Short mmCIF file of C-alpha atoms in Angstrom, two decimals:
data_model
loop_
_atom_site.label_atom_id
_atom_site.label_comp_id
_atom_site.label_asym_id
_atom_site.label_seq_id
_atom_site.Cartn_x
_atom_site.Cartn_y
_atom_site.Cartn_z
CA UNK A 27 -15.58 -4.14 20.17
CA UNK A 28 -16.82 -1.23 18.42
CA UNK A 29 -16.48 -1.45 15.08
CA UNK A 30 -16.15 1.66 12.69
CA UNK A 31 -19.10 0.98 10.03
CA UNK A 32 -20.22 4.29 8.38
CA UNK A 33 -23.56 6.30 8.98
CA UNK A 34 -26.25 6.81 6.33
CA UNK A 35 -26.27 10.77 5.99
CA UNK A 36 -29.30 10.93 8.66
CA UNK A 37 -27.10 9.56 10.85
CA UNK A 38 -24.07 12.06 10.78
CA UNK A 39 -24.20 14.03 13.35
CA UNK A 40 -22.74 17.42 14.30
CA UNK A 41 -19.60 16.32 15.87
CA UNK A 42 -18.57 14.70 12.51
CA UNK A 43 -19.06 17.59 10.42
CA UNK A 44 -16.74 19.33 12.48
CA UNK A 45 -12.89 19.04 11.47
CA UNK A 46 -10.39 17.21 13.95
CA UNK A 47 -7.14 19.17 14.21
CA UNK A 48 -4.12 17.98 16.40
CA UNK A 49 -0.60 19.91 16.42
CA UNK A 50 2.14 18.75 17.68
CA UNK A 51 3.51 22.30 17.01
CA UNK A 52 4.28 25.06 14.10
CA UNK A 53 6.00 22.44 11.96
CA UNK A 54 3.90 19.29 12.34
CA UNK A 55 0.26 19.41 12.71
CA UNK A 56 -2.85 17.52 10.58
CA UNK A 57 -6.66 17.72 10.70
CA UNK A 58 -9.43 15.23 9.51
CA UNK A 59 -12.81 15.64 8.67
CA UNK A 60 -15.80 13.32 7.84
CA UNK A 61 -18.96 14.40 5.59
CA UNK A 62 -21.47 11.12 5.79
CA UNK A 63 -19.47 8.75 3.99
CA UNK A 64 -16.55 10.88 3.12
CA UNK A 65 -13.47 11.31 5.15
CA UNK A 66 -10.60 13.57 4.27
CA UNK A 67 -6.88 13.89 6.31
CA UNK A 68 -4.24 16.14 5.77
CA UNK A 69 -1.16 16.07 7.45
CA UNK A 70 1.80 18.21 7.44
CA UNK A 71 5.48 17.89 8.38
CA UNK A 72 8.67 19.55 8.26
CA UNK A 73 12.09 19.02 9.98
CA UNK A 74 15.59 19.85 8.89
CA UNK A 75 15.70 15.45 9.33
CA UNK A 76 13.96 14.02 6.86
CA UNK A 77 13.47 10.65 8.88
CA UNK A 78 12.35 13.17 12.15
CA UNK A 79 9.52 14.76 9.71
CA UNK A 80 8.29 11.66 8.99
CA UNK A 81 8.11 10.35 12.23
CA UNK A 82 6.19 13.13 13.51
CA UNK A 83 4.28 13.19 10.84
CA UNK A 84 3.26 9.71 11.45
CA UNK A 85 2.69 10.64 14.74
CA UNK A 86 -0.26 13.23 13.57
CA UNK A 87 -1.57 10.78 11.37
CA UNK A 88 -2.27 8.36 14.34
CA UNK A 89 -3.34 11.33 16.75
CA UNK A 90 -6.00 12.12 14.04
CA UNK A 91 -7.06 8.29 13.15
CA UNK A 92 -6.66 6.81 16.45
CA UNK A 93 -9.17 4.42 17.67
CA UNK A 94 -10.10 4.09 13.66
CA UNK A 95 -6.61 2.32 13.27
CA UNK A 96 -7.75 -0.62 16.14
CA UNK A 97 -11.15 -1.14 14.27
CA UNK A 98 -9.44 -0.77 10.73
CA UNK A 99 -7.44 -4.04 11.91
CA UNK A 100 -10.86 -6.11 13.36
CA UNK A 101 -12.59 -5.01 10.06
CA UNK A 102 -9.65 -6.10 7.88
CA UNK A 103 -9.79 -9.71 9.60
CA UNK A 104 -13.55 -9.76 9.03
CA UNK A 105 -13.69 -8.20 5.50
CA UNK A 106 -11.02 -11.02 4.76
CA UNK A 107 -13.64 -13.63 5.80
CA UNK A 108 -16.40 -11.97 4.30
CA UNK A 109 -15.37 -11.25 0.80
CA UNK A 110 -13.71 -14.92 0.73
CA UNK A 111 -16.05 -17.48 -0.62
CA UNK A 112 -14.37 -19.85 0.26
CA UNK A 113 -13.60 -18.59 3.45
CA UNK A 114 -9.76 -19.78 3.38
CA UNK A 115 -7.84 -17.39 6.08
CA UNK A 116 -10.05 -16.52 8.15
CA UNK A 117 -12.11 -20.04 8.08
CA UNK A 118 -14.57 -18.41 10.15
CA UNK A 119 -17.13 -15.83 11.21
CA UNK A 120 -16.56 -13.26 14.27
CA UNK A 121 -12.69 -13.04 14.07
CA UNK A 122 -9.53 -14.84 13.33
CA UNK A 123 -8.54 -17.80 15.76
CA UNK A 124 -5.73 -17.52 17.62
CA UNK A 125 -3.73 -20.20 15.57
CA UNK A 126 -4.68 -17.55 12.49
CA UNK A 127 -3.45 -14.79 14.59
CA UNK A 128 0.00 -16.60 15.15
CA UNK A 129 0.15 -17.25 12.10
CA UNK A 130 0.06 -13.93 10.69
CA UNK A 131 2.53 -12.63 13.16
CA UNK A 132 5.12 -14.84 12.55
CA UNK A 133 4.63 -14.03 8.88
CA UNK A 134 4.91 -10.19 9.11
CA UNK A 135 7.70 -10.35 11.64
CA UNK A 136 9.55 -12.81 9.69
CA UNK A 137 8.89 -10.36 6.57
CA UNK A 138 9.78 -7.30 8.70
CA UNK A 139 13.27 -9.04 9.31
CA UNK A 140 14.25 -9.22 5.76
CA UNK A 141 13.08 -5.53 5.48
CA UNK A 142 15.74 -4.15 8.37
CA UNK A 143 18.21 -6.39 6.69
CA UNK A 144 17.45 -5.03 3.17
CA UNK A 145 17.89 -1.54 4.77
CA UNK A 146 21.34 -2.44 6.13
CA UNK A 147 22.03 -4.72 3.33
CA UNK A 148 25.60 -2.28 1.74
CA UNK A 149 23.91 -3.41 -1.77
CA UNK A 150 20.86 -1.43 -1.17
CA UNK A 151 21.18 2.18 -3.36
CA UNK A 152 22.04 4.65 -0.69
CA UNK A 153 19.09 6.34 -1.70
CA UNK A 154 16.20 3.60 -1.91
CA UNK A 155 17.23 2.81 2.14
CA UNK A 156 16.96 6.24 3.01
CA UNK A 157 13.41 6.48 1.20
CA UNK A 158 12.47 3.57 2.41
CA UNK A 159 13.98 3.98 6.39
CA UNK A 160 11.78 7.52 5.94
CA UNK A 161 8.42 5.36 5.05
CA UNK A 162 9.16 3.20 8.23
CA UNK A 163 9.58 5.82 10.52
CA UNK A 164 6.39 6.93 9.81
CA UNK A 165 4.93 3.59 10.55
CA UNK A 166 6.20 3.69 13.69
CA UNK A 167 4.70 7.20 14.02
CA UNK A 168 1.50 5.94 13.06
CA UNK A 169 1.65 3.56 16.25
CA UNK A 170 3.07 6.62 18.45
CA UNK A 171 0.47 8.25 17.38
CA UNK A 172 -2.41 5.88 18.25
CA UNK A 173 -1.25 4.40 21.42
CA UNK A 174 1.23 7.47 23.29
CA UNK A 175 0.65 10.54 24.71
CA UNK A 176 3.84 12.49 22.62
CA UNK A 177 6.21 11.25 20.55
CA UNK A 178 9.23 9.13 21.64
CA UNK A 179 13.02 10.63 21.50
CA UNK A 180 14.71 8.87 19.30
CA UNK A 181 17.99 7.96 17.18
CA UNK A 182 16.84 9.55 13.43
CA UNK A 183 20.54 9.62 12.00
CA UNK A 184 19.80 6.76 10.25
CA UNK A 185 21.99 4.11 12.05
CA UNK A 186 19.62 3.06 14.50
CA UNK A 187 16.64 1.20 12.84
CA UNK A 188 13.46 0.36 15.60
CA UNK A 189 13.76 -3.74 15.11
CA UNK A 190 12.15 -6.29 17.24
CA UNK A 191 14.51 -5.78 20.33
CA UNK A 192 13.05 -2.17 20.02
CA UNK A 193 9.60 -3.65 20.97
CA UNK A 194 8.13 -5.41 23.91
CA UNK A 195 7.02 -9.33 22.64
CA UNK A 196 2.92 -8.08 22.98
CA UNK A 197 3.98 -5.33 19.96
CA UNK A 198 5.25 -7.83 17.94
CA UNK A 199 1.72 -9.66 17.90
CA UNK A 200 -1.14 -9.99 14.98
CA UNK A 201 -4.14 -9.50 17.40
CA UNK A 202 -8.42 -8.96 17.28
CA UNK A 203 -10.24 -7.04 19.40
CA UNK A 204 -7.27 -6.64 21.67
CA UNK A 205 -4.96 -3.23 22.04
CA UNK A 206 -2.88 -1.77 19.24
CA UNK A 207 0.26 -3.50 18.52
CA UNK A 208 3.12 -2.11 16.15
CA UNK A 209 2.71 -5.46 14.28
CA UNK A 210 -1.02 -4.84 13.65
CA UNK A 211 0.19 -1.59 11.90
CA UNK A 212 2.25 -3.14 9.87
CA UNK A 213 -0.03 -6.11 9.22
CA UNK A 214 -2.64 -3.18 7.95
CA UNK A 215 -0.31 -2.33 5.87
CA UNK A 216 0.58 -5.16 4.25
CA UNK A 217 -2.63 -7.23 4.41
CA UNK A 218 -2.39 -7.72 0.56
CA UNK A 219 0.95 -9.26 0.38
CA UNK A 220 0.59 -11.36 3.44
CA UNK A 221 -2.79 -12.24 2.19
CA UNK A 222 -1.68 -13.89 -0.97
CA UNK A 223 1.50 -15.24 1.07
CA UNK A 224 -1.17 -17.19 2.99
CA UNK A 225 -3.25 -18.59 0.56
CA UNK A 226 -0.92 -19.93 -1.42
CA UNK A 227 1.34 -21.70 1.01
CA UNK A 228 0.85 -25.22 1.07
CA UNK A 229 -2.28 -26.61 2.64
CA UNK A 230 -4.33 -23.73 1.76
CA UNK A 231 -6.85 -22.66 -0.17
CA UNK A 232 -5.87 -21.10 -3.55
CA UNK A 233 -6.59 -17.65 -4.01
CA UNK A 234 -9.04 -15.58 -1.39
CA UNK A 235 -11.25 -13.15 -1.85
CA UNK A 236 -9.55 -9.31 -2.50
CA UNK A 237 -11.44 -6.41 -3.63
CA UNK A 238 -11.85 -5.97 -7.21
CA UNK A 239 -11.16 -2.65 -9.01
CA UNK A 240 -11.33 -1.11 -12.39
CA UNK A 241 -8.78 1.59 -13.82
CA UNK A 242 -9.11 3.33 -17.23
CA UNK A 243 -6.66 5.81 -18.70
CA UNK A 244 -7.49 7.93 -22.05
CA UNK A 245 -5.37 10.09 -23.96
CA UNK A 246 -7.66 13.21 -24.96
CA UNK A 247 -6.01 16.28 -27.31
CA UNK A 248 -3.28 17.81 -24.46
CA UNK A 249 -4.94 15.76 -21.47
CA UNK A 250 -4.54 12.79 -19.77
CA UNK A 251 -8.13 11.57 -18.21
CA UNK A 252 -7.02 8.71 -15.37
CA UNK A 253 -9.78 6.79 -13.52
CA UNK A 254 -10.03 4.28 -10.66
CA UNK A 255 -12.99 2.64 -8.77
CA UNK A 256 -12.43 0.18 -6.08
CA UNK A 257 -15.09 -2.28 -5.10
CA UNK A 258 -14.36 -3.22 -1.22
CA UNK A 259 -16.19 -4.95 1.50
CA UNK A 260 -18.88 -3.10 3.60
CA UNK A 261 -16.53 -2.65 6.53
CA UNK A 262 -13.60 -0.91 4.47
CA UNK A 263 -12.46 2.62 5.52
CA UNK A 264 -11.92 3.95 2.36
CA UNK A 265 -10.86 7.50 2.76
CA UNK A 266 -8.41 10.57 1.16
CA UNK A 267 -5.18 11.09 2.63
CA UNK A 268 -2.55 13.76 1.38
CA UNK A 269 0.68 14.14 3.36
CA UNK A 270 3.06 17.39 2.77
CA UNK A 271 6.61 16.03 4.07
CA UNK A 272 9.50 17.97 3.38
CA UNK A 273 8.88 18.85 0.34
CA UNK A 274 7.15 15.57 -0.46
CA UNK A 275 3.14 15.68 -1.24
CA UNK A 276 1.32 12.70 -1.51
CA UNK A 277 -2.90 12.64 -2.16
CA UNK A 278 -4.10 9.09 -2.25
CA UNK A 279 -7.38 6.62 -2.04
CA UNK A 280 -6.37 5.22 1.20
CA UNK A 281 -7.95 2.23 1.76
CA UNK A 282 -7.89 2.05 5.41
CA UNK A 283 -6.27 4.07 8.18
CA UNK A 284 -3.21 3.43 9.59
CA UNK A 285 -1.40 3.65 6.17
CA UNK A 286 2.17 4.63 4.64
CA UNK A 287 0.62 4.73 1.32
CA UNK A 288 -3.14 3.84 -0.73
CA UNK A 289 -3.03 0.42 -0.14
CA UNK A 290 -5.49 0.51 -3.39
CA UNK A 291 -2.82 3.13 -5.16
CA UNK A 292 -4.65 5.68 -6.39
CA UNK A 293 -3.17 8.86 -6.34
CA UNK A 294 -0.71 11.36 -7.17
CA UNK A 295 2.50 13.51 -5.95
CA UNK A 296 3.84 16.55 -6.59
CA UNK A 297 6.17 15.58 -8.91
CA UNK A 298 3.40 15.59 -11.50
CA UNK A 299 3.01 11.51 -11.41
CA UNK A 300 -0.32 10.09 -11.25
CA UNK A 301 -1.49 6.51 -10.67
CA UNK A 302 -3.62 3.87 -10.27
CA UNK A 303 -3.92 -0.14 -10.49
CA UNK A 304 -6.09 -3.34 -10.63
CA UNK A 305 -4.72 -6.09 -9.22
CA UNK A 306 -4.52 -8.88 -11.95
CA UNK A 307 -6.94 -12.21 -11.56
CA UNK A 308 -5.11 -15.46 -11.08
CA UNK A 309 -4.57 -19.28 -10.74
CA UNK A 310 -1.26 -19.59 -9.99
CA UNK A 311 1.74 -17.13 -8.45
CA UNK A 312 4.96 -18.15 -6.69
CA UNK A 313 4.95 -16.33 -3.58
CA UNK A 314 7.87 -15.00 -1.08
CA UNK A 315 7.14 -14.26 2.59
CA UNK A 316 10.89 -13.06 3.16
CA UNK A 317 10.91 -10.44 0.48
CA UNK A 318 10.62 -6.75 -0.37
CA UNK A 319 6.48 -6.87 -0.58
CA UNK A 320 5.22 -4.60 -2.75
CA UNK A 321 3.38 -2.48 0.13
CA UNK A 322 6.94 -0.94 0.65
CA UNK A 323 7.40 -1.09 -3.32
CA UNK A 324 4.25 0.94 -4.32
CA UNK A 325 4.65 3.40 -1.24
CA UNK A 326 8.40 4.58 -2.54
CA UNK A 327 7.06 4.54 -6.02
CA UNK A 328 4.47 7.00 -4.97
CA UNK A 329 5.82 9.06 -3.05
CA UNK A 330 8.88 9.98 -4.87
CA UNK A 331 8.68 8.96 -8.38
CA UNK A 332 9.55 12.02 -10.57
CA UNK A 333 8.86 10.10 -13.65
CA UNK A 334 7.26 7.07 -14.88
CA UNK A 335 10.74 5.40 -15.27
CA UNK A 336 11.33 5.81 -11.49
CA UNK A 337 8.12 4.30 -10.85
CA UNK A 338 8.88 1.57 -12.86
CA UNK A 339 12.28 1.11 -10.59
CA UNK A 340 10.91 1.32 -7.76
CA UNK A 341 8.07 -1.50 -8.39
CA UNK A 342 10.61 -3.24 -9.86
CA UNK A 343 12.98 -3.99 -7.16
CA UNK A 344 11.50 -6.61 -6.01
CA UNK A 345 9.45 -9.94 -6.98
CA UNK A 346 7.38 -11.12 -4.53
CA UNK A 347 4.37 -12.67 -6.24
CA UNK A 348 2.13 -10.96 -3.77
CA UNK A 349 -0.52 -8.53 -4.67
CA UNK A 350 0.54 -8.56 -8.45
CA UNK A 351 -0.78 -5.52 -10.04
CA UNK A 352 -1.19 -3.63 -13.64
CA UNK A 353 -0.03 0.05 -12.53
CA UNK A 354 -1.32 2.90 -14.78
CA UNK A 355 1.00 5.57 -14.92
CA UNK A 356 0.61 9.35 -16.03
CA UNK A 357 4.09 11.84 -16.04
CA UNK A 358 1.98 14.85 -16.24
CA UNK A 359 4.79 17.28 -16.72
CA UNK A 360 6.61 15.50 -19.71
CA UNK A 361 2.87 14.15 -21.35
CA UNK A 362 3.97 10.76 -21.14
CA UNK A 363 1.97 7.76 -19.81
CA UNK A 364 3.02 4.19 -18.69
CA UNK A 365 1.48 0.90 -17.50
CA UNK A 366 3.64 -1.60 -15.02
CA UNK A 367 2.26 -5.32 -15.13
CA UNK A 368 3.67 -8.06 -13.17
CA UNK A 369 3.32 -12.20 -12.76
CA UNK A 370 5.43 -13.72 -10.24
CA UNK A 371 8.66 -13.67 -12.61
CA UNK A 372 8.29 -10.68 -15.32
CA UNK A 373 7.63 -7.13 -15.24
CA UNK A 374 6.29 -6.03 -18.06
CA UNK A 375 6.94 -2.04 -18.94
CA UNK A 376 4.81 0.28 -21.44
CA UNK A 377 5.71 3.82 -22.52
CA UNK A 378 3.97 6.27 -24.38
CA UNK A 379 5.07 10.01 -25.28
CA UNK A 380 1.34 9.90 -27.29
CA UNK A 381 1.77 7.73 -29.68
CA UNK A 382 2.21 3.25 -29.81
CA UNK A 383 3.36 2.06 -26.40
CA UNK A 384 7.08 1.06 -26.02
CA UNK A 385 7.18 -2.42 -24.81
CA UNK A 386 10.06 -3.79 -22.73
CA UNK A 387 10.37 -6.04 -19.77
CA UNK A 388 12.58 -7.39 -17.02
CA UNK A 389 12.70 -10.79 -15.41
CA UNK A 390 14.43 -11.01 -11.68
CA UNK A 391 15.01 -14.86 -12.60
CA UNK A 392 17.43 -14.48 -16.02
CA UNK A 393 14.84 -16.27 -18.06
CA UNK A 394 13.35 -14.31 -21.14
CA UNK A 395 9.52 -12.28 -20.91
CA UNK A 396 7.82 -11.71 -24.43
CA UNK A 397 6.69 -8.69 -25.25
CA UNK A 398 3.09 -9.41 -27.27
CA UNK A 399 -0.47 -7.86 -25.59
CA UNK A 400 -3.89 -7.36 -26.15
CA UNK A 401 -3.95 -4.78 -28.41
CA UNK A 402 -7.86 -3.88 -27.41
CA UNK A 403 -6.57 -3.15 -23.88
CA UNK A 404 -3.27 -1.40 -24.73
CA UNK A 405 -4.13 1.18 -27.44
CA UNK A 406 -2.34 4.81 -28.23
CA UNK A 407 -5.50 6.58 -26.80
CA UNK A 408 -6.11 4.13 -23.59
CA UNK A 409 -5.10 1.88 -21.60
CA UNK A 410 -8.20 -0.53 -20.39
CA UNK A 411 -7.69 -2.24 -15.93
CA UNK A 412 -10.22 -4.32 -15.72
CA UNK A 413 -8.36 -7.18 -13.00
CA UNK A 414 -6.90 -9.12 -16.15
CA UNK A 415 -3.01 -8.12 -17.37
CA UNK A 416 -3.14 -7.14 -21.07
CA UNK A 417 0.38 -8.68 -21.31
CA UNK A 418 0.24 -12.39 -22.84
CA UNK A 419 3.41 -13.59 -20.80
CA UNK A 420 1.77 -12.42 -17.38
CA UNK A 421 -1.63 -14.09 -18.69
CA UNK A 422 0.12 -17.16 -19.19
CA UNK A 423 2.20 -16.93 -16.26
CA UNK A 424 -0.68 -16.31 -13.81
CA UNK A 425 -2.89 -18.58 -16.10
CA UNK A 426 -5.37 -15.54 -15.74
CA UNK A 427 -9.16 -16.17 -16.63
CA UNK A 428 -10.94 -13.46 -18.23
CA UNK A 429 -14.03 -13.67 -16.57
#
């Protein structure tokens, strides 16, 4: 199996330094470029059905990505392995075993379950399941995309949801150097969450290796300076995506292809919100497989958030204890600036119009969060990422080591 590891710039040949455009017609088309190391993807949509522009869109995106999804999924399995001292899930070298790949199917199906039932579920704000039915849709685009000749009629008023009856029982598996399957989309998408799902159920190995990032956001006169740097494994497909939906525009750090969203959130939308996270160090987290994982969460937060409050909201629905982050936040328009940590029982919210951060916070079990920080890392002129949550309840919660 070809695998998709990147050129040195000697290597970069013509081809590559020409763009890739695919159009499906006047109202959905994309194109993709790569420059040595650098790969850029644009793809626009528009349809009078906000679920149909997504889905086509989708279906651009995996015209344009393609064969880069399949080897996005085999380099996934073996960056898991290789940035994993202790090698937990995968436990070895040259792909997953097919007990691993089981079990990460039944895991993502089982978790793609709850989602259609969360989407049906009459308790669900009308407008969260629409958002959230038009960031699946596009998912299944992606897989269109990759694996069919033109898109697929189907059902986008919003009853119909594509669930597992939709799909044939070898698109429901987790596989390695085998075809595409929808479930290896979704997998790719939620790698982080079902990662930490993994290693801590019981029998496992705690923890597993994840890349490490740093964030840093400073307040300067009238501007807002926001930083990110990801450190990933040698096989990642780190890349920039921006998607122009119906009205919706969306730049990110993807980390792979195949993606709703960044995957390593760094971005920003149209709305005038920028972000970025690093995922907080820990020794202990409580961890849901049947949840809303925050893939889903951070993709409707960045996508439509028109303030940092919405972001908040949308982060917040859910508590999954998977891939528990530190979110910097910038409202552009307004001049404000937030920061979103989380353990596996308390979100902790900050809010700044330029002056001392606002603290609050929310716990989805009843139980009381305090509110203290570290005052070095939460400041009125910056807010420091550096893998460790600046919030003293989280810290304790996730018995974090500053290391």
């Amino acid at each position: 199996m070809e695998r998709n590891r990147k050129k040195t710039t000697a290597q970069t040949t013509a081809a590559e330094s020409q763009p890739k455009v695919f159009q499906l017609d006047n109202n959905a088309m994309g194109t993709i470029n790569t420059r040595e190391n650098v790969v850029c993807m644009t793809v626009v949509s528009r349809d009078t059905n906000n679920l149909k522009a997504e889905y086509r869109a989708g279906f651009v995106q995996g015209k344009l990505q393609n064969s880069t999804i399949l080897s996005a999924r085999d380099n996934t399995w073996d960056n898991a392995y290789l940035t994993d001292p202790s090698h937990a899930f995968p436990a070895q070298p040259n792909g997953p075993s097919q007990a691993e790949q089981k079990t990460a199917a039944e895991l993502s199906n089982s978790n793609y379950s709850y989602f259609l039932d969360y989407l049906r579920n009459k308790a669900t704000a009308p407008t969260t399941a629409e958002r959230l039915k038009r960031l699946l849709f596009r998912m299944l685009g992606i897989y269109h995309g990759a694996t069919l000749e033109k898109p697929v009629a189907l059902d986008f008023s919003g009853v119909w949801l594509p669930d597992q009856t939709y799909f044939t029982p070898a698109e429901l598996q987790v596989g390695y150097e085998t075809p595409l399957s929808f479930m290896d989309v979704y997998f790719l998408n939620a790698f982080n969450d079902l990662g930490d799902v993994i290693s801590n159920a019981p029998g496992t190995g705690s923890g597993g290796g994840r890349e490490s990032c740093s964030a840093f956001l400073k307040r300067s006169a009238n501007e807002v300076i926001l930083t990110h740097n990801s450190w990933m494994g040698f096989l990642s497909q780190s890349m920039v995506q921006t998607l122009a939906i119906n009205g919706d525009l969306l730049t990110v750090n993807a980390a792979t292809p195949g993606l709703i969203a960044s995957g390593t959130d760094f971005g920003y939308n149209n709305k005038g919100i920028l972000f970025n996270e690093t995922t907080h160090r820990l020794s202990r987290t409580v961890t849901k497989a049947n949840g809303l994982w925050i893939f889903w969460r951070a993709a409707l937060a960045e996508q439509f958030s028109a303030s940092i409050d919405e972001f908040f909201d949308a982060i917040s629905l859910d508590n999954t204890g998977s891939y528990l982050n530190g979110y910097m936040v910038v409202d552009a328009k307004n001049n404000q600036t937030g920061l979103v940590e989380m353990s596996y029982r308390c979100f902790v919210f900050y809010r700044s119009n330029g002056g001392k951060y606002a603290v609050t916070a929310k716990a989805l079990d009843g139980y009381p969060c305090t509110l203290d920080y570290d005052k070095e890392m939460v400041t009125a002129n910056h807010l420091m990422g550096i893998n460790f949550p600046a919030s003293f309840q989280v810290q304790s919660d996730l018995q974090s080591t500053d290391n």
